Short mmCIF file of C-alpha atoms (C1' of nucleotides) in Angstrom, two decimals:
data_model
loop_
_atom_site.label_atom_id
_atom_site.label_comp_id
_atom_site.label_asym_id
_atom_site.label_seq_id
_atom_site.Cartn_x
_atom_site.Cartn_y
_atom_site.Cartn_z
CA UNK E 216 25.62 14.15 -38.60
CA UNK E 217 26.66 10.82 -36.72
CA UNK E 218 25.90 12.47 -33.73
CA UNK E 219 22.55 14.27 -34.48
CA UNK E 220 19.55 13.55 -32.37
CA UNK E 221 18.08 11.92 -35.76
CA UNK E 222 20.47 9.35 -35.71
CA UNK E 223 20.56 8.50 -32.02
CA UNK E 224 17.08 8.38 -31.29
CA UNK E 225 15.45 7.02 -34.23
CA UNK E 226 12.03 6.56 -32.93
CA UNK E 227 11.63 10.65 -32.13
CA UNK E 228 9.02 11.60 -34.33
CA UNK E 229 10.70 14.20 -37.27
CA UNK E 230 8.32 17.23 -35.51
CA UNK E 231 9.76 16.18 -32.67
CA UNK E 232 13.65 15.82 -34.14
CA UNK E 233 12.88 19.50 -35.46
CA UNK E 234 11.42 21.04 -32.32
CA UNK E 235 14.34 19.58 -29.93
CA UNK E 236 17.06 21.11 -32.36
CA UNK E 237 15.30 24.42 -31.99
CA UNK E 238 14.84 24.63 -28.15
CA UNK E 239 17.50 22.59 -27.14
CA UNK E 240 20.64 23.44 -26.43
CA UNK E 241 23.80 21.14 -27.62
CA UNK E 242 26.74 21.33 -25.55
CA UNK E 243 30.48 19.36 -25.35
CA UNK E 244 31.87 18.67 -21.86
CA UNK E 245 35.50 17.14 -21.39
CA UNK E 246 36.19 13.89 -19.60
CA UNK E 247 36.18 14.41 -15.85
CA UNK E 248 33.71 17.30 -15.96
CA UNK E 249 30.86 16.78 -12.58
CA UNK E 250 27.64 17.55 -14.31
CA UNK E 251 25.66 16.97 -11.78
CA UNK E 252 25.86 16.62 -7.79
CA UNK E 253 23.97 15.08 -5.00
CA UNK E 254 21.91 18.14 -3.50
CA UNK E 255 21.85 20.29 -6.75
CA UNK E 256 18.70 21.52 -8.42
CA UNK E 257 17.99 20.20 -11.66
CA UNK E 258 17.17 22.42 -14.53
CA UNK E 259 17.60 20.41 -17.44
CA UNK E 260 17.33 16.94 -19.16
CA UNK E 261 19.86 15.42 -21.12
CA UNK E 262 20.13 13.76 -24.27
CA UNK E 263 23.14 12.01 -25.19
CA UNK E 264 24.52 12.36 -28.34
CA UNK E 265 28.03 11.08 -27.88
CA UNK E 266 30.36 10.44 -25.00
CA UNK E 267 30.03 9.01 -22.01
CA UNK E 268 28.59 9.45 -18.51
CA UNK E 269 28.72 7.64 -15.33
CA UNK E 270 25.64 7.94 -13.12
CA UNK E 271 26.99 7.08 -9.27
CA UNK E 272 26.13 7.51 -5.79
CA UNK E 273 28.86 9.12 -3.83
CA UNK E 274 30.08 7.78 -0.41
CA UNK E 275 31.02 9.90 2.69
CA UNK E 276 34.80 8.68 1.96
CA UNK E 277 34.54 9.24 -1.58
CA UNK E 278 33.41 5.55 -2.68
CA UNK E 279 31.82 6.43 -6.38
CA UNK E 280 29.65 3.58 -6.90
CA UNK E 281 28.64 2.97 -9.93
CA UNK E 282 24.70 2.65 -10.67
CA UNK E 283 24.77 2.45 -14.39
CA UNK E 284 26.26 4.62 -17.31
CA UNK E 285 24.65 6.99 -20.22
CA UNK E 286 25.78 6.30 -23.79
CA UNK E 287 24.42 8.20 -26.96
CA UNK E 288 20.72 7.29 -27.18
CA UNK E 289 20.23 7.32 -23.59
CA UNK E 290 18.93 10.24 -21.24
CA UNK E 291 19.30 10.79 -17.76
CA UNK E 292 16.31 9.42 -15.75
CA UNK E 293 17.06 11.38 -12.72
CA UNK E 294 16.50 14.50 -14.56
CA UNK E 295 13.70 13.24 -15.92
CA UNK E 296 11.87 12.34 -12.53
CA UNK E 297 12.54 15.43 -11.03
CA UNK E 298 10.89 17.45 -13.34
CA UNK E 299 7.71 18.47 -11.91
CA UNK E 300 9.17 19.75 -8.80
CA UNK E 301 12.29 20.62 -9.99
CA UNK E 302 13.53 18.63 -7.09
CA UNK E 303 17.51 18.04 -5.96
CA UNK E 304 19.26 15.46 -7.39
CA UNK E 305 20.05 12.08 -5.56
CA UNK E 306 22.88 11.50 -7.67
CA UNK E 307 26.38 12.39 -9.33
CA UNK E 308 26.68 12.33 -13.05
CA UNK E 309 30.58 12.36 -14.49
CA UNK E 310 31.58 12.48 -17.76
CA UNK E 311 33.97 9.65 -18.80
CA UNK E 312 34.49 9.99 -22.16
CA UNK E 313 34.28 13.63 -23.86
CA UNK E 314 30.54 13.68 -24.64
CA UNK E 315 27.96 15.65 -26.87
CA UNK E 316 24.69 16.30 -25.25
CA UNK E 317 21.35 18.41 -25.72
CA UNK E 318 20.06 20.03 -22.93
CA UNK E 319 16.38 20.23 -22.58
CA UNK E 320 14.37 22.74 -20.67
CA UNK E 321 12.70 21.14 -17.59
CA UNK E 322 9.67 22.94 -18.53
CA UNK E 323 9.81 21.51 -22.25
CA UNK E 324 10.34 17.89 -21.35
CA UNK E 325 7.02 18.24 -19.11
CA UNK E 326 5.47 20.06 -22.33
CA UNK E 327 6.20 17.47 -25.16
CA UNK E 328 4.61 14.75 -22.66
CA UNK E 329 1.43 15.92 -23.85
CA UNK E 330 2.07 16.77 -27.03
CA UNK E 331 4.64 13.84 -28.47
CA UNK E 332 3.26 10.46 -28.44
CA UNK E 333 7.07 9.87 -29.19
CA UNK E 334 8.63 11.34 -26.87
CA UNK E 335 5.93 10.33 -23.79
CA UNK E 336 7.18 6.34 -25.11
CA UNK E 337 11.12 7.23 -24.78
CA UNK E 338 10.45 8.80 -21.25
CA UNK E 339 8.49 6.03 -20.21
CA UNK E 340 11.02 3.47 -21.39
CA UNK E 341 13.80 5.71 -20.00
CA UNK E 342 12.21 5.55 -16.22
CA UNK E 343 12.02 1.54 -17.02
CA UNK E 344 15.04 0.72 -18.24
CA UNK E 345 17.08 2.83 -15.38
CA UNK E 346 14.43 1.61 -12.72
CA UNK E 347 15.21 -1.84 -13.52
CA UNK E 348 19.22 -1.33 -13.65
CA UNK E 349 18.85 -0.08 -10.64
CA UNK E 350 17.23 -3.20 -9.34
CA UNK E 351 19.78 -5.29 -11.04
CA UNK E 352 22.34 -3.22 -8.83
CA UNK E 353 20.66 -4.27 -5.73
CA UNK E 354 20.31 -7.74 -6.27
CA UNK E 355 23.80 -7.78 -6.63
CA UNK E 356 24.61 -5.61 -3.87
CA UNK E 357 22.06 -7.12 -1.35
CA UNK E 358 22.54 -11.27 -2.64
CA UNK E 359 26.11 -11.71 -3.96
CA UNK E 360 29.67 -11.87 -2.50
CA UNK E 361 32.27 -9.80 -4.15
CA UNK E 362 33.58 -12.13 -6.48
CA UNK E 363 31.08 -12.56 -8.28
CA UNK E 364 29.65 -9.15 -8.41
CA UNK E 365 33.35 -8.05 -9.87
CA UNK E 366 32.71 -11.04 -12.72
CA UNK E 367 29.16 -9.22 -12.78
CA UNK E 368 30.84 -5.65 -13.46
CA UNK E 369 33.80 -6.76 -15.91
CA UNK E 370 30.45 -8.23 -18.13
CA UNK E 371 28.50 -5.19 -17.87
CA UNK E 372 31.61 -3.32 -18.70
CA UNK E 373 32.72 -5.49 -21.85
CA UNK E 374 28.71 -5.36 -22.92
CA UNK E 375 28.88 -2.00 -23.15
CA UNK E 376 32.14 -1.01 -24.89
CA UNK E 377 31.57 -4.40 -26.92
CA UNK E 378 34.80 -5.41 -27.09
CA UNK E 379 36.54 -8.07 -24.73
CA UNK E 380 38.96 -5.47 -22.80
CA UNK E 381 38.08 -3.47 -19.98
CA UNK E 382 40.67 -0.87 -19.21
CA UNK E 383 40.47 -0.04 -15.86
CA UNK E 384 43.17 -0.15 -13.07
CA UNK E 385 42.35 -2.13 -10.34
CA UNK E 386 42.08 1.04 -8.34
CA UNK E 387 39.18 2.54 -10.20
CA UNK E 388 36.71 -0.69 -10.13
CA UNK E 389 37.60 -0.88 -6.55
CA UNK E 390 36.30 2.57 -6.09
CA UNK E 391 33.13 2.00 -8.39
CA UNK E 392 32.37 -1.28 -6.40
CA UNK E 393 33.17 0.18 -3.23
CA UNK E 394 35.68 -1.98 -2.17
CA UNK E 395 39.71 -1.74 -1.56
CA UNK E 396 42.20 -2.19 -4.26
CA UNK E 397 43.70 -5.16 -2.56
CA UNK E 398 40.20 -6.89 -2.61
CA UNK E 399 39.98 -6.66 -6.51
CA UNK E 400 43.71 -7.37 -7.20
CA UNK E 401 43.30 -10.75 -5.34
CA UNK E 402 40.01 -11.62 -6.54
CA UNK E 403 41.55 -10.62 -10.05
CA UNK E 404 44.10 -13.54 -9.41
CA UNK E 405 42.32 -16.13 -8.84
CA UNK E 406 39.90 -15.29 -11.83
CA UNK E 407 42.87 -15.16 -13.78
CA UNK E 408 44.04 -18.80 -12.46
CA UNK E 409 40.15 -20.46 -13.06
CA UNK E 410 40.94 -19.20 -16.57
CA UNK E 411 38.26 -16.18 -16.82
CA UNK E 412 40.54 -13.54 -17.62
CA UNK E 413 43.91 -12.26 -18.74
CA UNK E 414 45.42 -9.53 -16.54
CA UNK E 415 47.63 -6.83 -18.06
CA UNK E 416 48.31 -3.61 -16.67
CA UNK E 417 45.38 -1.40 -16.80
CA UNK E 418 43.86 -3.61 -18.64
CA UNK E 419 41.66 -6.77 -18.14
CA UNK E 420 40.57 -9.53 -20.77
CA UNK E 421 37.67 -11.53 -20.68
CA UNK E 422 38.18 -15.19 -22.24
CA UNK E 423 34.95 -15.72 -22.11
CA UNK D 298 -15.92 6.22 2.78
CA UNK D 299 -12.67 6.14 4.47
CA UNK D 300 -11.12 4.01 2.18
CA UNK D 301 -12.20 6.11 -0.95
CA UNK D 302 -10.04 7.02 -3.93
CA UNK D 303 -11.25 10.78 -3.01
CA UNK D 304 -10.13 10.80 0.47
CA UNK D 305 -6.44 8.53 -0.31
CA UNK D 306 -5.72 10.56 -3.05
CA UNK D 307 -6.86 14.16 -2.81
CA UNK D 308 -5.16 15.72 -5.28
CA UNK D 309 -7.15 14.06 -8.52
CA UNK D 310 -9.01 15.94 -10.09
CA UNK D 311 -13.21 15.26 -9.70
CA UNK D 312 -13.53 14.15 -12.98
CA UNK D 313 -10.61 11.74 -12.91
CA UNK D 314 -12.34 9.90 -9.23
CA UNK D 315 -15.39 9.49 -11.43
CA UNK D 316 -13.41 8.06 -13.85
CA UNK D 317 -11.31 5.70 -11.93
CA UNK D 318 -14.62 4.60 -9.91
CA UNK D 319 -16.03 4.09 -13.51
CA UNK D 320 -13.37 1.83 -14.88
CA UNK D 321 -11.45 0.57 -11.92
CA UNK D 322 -12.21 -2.59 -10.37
CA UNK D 323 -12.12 -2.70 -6.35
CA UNK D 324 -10.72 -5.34 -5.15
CA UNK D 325 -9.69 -6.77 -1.32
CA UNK D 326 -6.67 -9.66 -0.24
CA UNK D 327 -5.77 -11.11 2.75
CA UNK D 328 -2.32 -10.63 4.71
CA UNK D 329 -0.08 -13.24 2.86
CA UNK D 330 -0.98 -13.12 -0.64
CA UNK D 331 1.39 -12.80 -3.35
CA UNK D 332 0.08 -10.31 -5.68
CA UNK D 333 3.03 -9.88 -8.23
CA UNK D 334 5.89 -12.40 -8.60
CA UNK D 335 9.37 -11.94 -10.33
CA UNK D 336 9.49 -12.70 -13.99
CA UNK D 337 5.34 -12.18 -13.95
CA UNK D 338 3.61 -9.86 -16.21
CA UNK D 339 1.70 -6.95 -15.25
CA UNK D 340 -1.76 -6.46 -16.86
CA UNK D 341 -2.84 -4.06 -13.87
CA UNK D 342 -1.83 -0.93 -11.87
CA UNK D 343 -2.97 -0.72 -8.37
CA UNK D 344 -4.04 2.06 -6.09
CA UNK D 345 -3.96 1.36 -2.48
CA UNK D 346 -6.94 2.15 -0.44
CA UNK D 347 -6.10 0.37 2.59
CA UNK D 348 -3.59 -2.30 4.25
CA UNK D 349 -0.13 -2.48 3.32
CA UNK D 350 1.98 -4.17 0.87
CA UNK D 351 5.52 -5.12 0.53
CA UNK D 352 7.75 -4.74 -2.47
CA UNK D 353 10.68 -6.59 -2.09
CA UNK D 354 13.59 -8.31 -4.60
CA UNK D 355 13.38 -12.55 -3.63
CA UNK D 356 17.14 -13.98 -3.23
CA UNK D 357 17.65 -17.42 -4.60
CA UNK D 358 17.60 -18.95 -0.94
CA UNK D 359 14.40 -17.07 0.03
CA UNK D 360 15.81 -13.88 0.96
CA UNK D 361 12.83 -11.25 0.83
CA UNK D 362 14.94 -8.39 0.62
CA UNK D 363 12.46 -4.70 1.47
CA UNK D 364 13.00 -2.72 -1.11
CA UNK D 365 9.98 -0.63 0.38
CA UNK D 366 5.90 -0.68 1.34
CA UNK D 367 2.94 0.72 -0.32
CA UNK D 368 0.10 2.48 1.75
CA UNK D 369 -2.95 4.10 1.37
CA UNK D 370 -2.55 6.63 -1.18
CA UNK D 371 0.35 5.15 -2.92
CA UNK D 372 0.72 3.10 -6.43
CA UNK D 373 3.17 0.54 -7.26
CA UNK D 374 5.78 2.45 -9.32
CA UNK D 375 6.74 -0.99 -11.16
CA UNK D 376 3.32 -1.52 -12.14
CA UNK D 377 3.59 1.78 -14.13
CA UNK D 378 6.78 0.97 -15.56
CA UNK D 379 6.13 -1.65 -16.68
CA UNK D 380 2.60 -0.37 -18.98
CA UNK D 381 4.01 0.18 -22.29
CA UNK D 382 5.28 -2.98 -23.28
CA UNK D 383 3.45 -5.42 -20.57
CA UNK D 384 6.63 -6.05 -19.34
CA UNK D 385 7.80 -8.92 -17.10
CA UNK D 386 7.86 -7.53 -13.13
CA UNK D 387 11.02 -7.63 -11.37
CA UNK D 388 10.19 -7.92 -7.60
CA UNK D 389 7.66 -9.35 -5.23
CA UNK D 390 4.58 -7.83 -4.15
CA UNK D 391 2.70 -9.83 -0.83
CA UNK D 392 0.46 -8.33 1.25
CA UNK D 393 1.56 -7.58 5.02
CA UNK D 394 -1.93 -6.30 6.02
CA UNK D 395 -5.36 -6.72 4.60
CA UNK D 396 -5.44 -4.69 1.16
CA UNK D 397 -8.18 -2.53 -0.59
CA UNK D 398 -6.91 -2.11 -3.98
CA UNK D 399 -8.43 -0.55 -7.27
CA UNK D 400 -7.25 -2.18 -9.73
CA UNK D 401 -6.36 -0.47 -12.88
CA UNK D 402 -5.79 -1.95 -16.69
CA UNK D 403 -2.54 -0.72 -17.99
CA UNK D 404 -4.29 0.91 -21.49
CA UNK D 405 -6.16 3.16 -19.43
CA UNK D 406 -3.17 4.14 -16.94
CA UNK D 407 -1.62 4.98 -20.10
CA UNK D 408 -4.67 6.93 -22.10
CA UNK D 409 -5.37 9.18 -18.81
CA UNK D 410 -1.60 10.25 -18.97
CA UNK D 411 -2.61 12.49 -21.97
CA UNK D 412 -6.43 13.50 -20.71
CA UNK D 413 -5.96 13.95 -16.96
CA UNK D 414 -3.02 16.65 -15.68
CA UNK D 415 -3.28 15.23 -12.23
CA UNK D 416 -2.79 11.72 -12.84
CA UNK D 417 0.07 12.67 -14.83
CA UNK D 418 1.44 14.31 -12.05
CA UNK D 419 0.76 11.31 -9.82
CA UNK D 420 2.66 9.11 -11.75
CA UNK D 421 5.55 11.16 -12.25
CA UNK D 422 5.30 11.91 -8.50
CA UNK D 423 5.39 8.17 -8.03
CA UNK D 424 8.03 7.39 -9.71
CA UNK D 425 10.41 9.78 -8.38
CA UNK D 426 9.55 9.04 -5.02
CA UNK D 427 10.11 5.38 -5.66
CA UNK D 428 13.25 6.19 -7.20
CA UNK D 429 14.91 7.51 -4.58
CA UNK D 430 13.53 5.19 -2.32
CA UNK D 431 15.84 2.45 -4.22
CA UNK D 432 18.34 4.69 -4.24
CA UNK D 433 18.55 5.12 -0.48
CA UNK D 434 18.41 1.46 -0.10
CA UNK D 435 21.31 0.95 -2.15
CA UNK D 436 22.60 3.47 -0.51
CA UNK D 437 22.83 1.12 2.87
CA UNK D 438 23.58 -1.29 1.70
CA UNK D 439 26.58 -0.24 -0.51
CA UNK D 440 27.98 2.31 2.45
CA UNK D 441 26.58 0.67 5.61
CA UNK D 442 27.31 -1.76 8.05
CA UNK D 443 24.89 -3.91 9.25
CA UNK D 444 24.22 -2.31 12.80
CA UNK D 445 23.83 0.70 11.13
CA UNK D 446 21.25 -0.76 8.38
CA UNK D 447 19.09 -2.55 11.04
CA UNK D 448 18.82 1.00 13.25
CA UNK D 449 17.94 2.68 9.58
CA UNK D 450 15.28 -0.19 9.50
CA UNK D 451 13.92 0.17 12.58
CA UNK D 452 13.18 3.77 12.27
CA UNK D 453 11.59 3.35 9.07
CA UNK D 454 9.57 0.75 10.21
CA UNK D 455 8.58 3.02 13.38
CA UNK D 456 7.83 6.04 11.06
CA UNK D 457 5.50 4.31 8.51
CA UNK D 458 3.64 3.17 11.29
CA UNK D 459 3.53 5.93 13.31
CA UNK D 460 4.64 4.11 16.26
CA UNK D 461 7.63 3.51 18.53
CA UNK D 462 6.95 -0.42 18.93
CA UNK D 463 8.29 -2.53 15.98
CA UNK D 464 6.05 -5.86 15.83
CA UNK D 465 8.66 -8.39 14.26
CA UNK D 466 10.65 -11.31 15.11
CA UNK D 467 14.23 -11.50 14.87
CA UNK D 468 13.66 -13.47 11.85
CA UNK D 469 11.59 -11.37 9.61
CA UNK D 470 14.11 -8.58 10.03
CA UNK D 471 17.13 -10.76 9.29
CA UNK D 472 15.13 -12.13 6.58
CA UNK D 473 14.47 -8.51 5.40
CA UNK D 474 17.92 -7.31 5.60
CA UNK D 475 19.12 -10.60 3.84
CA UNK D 476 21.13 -11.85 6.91
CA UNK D 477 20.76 -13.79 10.10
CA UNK D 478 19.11 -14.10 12.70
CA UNK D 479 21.90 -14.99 15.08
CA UNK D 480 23.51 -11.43 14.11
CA UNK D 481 19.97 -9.70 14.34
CA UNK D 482 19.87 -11.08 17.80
CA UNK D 483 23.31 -9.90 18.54
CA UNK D 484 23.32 -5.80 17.21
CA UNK D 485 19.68 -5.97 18.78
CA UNK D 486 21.53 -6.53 21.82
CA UNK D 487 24.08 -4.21 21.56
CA UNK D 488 21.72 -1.72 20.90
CA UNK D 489 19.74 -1.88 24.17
CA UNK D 490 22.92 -2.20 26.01
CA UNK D 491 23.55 1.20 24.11
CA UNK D 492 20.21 2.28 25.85
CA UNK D 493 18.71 2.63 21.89
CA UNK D 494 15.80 0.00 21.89
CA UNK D 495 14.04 -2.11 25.08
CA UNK D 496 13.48 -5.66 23.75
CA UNK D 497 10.12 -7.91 24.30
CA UNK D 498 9.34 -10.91 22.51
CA UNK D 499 8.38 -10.17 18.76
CA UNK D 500 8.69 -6.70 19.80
CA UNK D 501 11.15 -3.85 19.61
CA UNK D 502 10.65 -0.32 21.71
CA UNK D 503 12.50 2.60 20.22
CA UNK D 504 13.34 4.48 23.10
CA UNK D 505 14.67 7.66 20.67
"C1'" DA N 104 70.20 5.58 -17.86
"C1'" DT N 105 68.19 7.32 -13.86
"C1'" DT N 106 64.46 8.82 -11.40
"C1'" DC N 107 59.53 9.10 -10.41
"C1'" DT N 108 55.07 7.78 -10.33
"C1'" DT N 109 51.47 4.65 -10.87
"C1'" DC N 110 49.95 0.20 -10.87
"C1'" DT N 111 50.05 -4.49 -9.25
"C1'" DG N 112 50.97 -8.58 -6.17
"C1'" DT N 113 51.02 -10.60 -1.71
"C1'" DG N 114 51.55 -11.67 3.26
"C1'" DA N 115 49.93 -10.69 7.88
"C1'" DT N 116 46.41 -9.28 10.61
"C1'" DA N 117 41.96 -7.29 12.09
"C1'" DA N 118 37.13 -6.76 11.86
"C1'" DA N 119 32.60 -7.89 10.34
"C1'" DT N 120 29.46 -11.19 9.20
"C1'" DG N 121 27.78 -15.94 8.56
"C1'" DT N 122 27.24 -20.66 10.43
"C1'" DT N 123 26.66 -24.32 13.76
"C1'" DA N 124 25.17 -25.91 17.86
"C1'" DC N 125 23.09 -25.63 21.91
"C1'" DT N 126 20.19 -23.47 25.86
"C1'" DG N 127 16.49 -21.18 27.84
"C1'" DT N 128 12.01 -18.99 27.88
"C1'" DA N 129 7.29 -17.41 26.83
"C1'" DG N 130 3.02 -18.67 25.37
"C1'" DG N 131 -0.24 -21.71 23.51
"C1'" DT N 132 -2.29 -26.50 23.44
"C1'" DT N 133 -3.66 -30.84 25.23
"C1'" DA J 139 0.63 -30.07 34.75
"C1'" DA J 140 2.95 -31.67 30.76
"C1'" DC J 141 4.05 -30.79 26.26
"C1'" DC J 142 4.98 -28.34 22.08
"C1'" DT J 143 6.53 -24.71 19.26
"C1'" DA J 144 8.25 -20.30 18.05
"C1'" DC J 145 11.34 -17.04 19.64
"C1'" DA J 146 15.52 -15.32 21.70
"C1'" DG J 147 20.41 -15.47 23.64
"C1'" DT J 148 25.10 -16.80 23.17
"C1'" DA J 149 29.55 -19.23 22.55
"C1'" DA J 150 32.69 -21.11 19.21
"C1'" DC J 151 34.21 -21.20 14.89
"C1'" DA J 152 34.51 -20.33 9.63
"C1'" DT J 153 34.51 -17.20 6.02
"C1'" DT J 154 34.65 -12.95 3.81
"C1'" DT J 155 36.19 -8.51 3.45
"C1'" DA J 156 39.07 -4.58 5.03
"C1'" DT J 157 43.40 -2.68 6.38
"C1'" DC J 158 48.35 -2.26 6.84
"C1'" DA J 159 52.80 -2.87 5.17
"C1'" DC J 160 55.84 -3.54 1.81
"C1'" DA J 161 58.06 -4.99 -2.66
"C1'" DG J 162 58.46 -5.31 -7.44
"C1'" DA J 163 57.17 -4.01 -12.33
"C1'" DA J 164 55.70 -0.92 -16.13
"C1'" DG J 165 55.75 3.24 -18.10
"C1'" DA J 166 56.59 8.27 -18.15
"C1'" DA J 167 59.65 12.07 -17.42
"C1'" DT J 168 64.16 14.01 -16.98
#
DNA sequence: ATTCTTCTGTGATAAATGTTACTGTAGGTT
DNA sequence: AACCTACAGTAACATTTATCACAGAAGAAT
């Protein structure tokens, strides 16, 4: 029940609650698991129930960097958009944490547009929300020097797990901010000596 | 005539031009104006009918970084976004060549969503296509050097207009591309000793 | 305890980009 | 012609980031 679609998307209508649990399709994938690809057709949207996914842009060497992640509540936006034409995907979508999600017909989500006044407002807010995350990623890309866009990602990391501890090794935010892993350990190190953090092995503390 | 909604946007439906022409407000604005600042709120969307106009992310120094035009036939995606909750904007919009707009309020945008199928479609066709428009440019700038970003430029520039002469200075590129224009000068160099471009004064031949 | 693997720290060096400072040139203005 | 201004070229240097090379530390596996 904690992880019904009732519970994580509390402003679905209840018609709406009822007719996703009868044409949906609820499905577990394991951490790890590619569930989607840059180049592959989309057939389905995807509702997050529990879990988590990370939405990235792959580089020719394998640089995964990171444009924002899904948590329960959230849908994919890249699904969403390429509905109509059932169009290839720009992006890759990984699972990081074991998640719970409903699949959704393409043809369905383009259906309840009409016909949900509820559901037409969370698609809407979805395309926002991700559009301006995205926007958020190029500022930081496009105006900011490495330190501070690793500061940047530690925050957005702690924000979302809301707790003070980001357990990552070095290696992995190097990857997601497609940089080297000697880059972050130094920057790390001097973070750590202006007082912003306290490093332990795969794991870092914000102070503040 | 020319600059008609019927002729820039052919695939709405006859009752939905009549509409728009109804409600919609035609407006014109010279080359330079700022039509939508950062942290403004939208209370229109606009349908270009002629001209150009730039959509771009302003850096703290000045920076006008592209994030992409609008032409005839286009909408600004953010406009759209940004309807249900009159949002704030996050970018710049300034006109880089005389505009014909319509302008549009944001309740109706929304009400013909549900009562016209090919406005629908228009939006969600706009924001896809504006999607992955950011996406590419994060792509260059998360993956690419500089030399290779400013030949991507180039060619975009040369596409939308259809042309193989680019009409900038050093300057606006490097201000587009968030750098200088010392090292625009330089790769500009090094590309027409590479036999890629033929350099004139505010003025840049593709020569493939 | 010993071995292995992964993670972290750090110096040395290279490459890319940004900055400063100056020169020359084309075109417009007076 | 003389002057002005915007634009372009380039050298020298600073800074940032990337790469290479290696060493030590933490934890897991045997």
């Amino acid at each position: 029940m904690q992880h019904s679609i009732k519970n994580n998307f509390p402003n679905f209508s209840s018609e709406l609650v009822a007719t996703i649990e009868e044409n949906g399709t609820e499905q577990s994938f394991e951490a790890g698991t590619i569930l989607m690809r840059t180049g592959q057709y989309i057939k389905n949207t995807v509702l997050i129930l529990k879990g988590k996914i990370k939405i990235y842009r792959e580089g020719e060497d394998g640089g995964e960097f990171l444009m924002y992640y899904l948590q329960p509540g959230q849908a994919c936006a890249i699904s969403m958009i390429c509905t109509a034409k059932s169009e290839k995907s720009q992006i890759m979508a990984k699972v990081v944490e074991d998640v719970t999600v409903m699949m959704i017909p393409l043809q369905l989500m383009d259906k309840w547009m009409m016909e949900h006044r509820s559901w037409y407002e969370f698609v809407i807010e979805t395309y926002r929300s991700r559009f301006e995350e995205v926007l958020e990623v190029v500022d930081n890309i496009a105006f900011r020097s490495m330190d501070e866009r690793l500061e940047f990602y530690l925050k957005r990391h702690s924000d979302a797990c809301g707790c003070a501890e980001v357990k990552l090794s070095h290696q992995e935010i190097a990857t997601e901010l497609n940089t080297s892993r000697e880059v972050v350990s130094r920057l790390l190190k001097k973070m750590e000596q202006r007082g912003l953090v306290k490093l332990n092995r795969n794991q870092i503390e914000l102070l503040k």
